[in-house]
PDB file of C-alpha atoms in Angstrom:
ATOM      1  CA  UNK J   1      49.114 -89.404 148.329  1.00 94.00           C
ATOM      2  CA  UNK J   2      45.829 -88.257 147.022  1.00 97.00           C
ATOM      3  CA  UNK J   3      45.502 -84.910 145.510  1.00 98.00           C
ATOM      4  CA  UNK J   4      42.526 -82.798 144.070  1.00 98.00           C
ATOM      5  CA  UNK J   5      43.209 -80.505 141.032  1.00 98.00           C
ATOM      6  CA  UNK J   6      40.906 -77.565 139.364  1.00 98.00           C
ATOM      7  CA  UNK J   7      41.828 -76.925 136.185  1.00 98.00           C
ATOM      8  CA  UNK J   8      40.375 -73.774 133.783  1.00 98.00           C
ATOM      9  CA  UNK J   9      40.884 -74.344 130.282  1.00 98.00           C
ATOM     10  CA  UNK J  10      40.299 -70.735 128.651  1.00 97.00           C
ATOM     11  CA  UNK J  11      40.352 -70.205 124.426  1.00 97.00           C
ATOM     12  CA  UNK J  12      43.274 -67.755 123.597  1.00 96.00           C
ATOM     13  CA  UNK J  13      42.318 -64.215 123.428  1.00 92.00           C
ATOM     14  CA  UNK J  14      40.587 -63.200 120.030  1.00 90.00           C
ATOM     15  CA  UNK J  15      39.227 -66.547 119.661  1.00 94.00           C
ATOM     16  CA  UNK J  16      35.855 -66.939 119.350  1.00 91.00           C
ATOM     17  CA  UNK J  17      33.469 -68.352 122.450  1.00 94.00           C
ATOM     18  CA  UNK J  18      29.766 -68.708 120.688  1.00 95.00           C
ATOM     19  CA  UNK J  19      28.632 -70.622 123.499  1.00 96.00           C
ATOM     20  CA  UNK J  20      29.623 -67.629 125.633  1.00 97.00           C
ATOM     21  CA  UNK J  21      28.440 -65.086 123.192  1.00 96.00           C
ATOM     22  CA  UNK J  22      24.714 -66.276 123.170  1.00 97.00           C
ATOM     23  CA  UNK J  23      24.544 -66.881 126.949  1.00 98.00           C
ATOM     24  CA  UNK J  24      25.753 -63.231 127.307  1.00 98.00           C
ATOM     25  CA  UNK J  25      23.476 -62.109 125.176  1.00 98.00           C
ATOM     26  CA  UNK J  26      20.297 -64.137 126.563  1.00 98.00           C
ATOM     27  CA  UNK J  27      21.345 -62.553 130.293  1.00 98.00           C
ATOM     28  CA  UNK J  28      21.515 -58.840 128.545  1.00 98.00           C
ATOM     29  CA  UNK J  29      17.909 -59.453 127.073  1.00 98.00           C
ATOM     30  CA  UNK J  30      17.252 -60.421 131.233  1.00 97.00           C
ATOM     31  CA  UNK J  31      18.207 -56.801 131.740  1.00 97.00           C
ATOM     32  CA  UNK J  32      21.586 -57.907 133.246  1.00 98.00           C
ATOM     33  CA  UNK J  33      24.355 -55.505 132.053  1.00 98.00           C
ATOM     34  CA  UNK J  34      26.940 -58.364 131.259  1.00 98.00           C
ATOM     35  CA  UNK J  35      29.864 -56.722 129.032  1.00 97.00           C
ATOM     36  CA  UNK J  36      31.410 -60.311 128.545  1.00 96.00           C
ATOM     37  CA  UNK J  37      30.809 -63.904 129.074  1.00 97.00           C
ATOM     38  CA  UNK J  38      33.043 -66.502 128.482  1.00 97.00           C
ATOM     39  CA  UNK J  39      32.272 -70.466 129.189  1.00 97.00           C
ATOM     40  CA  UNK J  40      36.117 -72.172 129.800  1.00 98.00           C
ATOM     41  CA  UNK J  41      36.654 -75.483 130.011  1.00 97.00           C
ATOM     42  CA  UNK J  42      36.820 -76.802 133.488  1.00 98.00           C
ATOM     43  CA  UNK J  43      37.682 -80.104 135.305  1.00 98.00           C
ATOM     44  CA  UNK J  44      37.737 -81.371 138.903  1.00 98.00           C
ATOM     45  CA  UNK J  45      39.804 -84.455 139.402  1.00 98.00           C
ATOM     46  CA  UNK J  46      40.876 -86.595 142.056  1.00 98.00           C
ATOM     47  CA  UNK J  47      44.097 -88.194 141.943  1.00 98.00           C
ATOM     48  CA  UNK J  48      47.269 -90.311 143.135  1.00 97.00           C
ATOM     49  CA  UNK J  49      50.456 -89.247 143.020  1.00 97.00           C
ATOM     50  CA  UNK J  50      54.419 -88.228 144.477  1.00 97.00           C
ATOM     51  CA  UNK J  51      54.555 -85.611 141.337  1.00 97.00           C
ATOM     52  CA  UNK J  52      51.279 -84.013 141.475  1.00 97.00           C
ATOM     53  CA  UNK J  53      52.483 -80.727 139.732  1.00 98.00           C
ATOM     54  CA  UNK J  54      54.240 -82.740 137.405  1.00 98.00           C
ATOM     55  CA  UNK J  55      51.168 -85.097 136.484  1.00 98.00           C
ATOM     56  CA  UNK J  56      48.740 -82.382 136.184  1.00 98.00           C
ATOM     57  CA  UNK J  57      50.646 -79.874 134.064  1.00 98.00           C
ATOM     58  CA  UNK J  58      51.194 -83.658 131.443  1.00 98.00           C
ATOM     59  CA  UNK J  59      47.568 -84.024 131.896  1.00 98.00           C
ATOM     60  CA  UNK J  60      47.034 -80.646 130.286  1.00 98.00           C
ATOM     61  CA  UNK J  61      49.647 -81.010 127.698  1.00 96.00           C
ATOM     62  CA  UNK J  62      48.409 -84.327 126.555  1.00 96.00           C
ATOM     63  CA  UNK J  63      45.136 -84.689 126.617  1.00 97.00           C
ATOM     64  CA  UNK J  64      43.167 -81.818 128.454  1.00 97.00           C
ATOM     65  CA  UNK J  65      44.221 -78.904 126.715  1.00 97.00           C
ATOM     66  CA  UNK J  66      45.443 -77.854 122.875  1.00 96.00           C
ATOM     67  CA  UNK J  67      48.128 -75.647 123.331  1.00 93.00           C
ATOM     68  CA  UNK J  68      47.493 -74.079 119.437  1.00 95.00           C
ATOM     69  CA  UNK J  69      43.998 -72.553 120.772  1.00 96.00           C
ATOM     70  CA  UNK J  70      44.057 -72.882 124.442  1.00 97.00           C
ATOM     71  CA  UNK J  71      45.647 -71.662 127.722  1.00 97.00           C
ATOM     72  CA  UNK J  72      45.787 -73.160 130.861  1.00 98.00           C
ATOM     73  CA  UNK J  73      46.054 -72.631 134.727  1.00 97.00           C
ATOM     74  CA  UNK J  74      45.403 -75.524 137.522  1.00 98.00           C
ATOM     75  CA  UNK J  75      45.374 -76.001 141.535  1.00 98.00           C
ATOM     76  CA  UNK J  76      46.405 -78.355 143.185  1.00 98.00           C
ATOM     77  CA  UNK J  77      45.578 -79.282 147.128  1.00 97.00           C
ATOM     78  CA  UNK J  78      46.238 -82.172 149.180  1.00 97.00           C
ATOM     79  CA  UNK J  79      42.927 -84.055 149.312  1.00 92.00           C
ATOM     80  CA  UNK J  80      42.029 -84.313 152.867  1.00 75.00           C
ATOM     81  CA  UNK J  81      40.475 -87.301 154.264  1.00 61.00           C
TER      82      UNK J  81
ATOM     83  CA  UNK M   1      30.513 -50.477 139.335  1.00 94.00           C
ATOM     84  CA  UNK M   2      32.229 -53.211 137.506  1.00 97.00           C
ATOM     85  CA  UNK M   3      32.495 -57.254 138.931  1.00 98.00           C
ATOM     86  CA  UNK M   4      34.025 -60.106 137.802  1.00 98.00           C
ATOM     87  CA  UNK M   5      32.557 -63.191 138.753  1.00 98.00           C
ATOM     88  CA  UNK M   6      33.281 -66.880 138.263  1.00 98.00           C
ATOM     89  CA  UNK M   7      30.293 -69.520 138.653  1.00 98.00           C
ATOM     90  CA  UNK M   8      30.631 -73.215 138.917  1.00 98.00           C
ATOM     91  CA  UNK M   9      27.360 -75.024 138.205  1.00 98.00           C
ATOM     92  CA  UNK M  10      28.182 -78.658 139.602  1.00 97.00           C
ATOM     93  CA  UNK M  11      25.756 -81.852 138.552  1.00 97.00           C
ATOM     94  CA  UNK M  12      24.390 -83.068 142.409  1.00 96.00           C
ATOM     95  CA  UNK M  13      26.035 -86.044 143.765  1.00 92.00           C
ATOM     96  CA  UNK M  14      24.771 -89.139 141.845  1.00 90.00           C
ATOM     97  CA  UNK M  15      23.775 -87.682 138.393  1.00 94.00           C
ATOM     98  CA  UNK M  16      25.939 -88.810 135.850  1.00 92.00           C
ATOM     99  CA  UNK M  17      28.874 -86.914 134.188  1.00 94.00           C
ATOM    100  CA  UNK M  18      28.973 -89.346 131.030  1.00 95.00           C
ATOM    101  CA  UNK M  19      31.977 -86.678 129.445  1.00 96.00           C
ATOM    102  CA  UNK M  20      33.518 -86.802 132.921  1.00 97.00           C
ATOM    103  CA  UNK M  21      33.924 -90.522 132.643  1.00 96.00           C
ATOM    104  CA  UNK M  22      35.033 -90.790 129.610  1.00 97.00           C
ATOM    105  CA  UNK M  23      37.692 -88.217 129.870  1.00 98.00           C
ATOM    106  CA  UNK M  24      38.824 -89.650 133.646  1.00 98.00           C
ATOM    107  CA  UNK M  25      39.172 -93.139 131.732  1.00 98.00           C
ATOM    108  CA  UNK M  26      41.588 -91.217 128.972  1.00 98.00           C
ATOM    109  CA  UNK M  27      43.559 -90.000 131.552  1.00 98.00           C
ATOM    110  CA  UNK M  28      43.999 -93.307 132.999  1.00 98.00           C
ATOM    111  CA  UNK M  29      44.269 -95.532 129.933  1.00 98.00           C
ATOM    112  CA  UNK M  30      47.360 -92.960 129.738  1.00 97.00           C
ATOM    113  CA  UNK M  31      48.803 -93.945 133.528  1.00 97.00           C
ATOM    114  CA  UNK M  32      47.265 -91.539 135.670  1.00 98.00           C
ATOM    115  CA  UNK M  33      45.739 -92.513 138.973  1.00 98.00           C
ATOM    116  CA  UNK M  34      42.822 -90.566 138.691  1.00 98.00           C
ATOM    117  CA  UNK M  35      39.951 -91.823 140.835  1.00 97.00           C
ATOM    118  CA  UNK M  36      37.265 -89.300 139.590  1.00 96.00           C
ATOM    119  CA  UNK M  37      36.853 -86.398 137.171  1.00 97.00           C
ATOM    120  CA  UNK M  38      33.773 -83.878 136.744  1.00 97.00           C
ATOM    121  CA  UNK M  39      33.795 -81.448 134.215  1.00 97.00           C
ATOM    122  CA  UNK M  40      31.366 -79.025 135.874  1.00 98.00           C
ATOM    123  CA  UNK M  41      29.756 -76.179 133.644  1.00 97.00           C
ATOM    124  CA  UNK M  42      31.848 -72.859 134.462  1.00 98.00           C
ATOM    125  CA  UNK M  43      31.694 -69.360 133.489  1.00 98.00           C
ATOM    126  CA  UNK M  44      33.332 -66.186 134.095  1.00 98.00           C
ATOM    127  CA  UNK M  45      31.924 -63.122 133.316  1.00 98.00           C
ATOM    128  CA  UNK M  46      32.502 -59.230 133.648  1.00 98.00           C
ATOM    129  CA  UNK M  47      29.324 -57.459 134.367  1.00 98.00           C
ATOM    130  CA  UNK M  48      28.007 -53.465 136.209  1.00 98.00           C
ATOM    131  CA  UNK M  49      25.940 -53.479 139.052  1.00 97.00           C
ATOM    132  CA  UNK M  50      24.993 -51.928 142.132  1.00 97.00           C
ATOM    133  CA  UNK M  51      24.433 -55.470 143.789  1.00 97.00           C
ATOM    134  CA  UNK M  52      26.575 -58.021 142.169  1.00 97.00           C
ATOM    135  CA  UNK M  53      25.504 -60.453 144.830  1.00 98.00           C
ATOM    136  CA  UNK M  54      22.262 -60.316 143.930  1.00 98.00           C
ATOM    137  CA  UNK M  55      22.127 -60.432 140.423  1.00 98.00           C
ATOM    138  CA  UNK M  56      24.777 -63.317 140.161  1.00 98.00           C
ATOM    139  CA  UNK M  57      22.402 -65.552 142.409  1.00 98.00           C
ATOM    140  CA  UNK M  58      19.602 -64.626 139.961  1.00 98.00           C
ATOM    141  CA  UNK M  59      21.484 -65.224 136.942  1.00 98.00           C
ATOM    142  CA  UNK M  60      22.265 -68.893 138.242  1.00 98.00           C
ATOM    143  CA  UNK M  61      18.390 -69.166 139.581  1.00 96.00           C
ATOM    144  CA  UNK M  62      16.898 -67.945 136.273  1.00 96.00           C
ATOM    145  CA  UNK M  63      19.634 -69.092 133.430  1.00 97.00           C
ATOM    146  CA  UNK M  64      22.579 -70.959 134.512  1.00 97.00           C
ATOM    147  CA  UNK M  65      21.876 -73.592 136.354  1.00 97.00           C
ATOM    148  CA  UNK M  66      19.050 -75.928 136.731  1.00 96.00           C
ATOM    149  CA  UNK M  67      18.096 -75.871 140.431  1.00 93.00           C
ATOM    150  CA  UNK M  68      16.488 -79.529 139.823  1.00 95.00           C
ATOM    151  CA  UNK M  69      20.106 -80.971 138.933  1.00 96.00           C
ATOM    152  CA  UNK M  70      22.432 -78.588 139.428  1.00 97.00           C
ATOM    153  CA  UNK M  71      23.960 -76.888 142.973  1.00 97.00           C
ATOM    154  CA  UNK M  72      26.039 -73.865 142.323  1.00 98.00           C
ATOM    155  CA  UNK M  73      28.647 -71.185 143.516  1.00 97.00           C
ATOM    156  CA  UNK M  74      30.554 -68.033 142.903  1.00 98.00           C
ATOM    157  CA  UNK M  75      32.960 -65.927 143.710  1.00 98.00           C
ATOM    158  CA  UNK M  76      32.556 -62.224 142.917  1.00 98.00           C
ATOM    159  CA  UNK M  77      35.625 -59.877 142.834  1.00 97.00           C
ATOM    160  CA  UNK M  78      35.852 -55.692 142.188  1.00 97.00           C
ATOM    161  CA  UNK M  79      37.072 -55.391 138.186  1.00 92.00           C
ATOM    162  CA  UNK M  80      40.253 -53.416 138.820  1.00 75.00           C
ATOM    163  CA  UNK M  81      41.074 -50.539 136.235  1.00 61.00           C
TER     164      UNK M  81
END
């Protein structure tokens, strides 16, 4: 069965996000009044499997995500076709 | 009043995702079916406003995205405190 998956990989609080801090920053000097902008990671994927849950939490683990820096959450839908 | 917004700024359909191919042939090279994976640009951000609608959509229109490339969309949510 085919499956889609979202997954948001965000830095661990107190870590630093530059690429978030300067885009903040350039929408402030806009005149926007952002108080905090962060840029996660994030990947769409489209996939076969009978263990979906199972696959995609591995697929963080091993490759997608470093669990020293990083924390992660996913979804998971049946693709529909 | 304080938002929260997320904002996923996707490539269109046929522009290449050179990271998004590499990373979907990781995955595979490790034995995962995965038939495509995008790594759209996302943010989430925490912001005042009297109409979060509005400024979000000009925020993607005048910073975030490219409108040539890119198609986008958000979801805005009350900050609860």
């Amino acid at each position: 069965m085919k499956w889609k998956a979202k997954v948001v990989i965000r830095l661990k609080e107190g870590l630093n996000d530059p690429e978030g801090r300067v885009i903040g920053k350039a929408l402030k000097n806009l005149g926007y009044k952002v108080e905090e902008l962060k840029v996660p990671k994030y990947f769409e994927l489209i996939f076969e499997s009978e263990a979906p849950e199972k696959d995609v939490e591995e697929m963080c683990k091993r490759l997608l995500a470093n669990p020293v820096i990083h924390t992660y959450e996913y979804q998971i839908e049946p693709l529909g076709e």
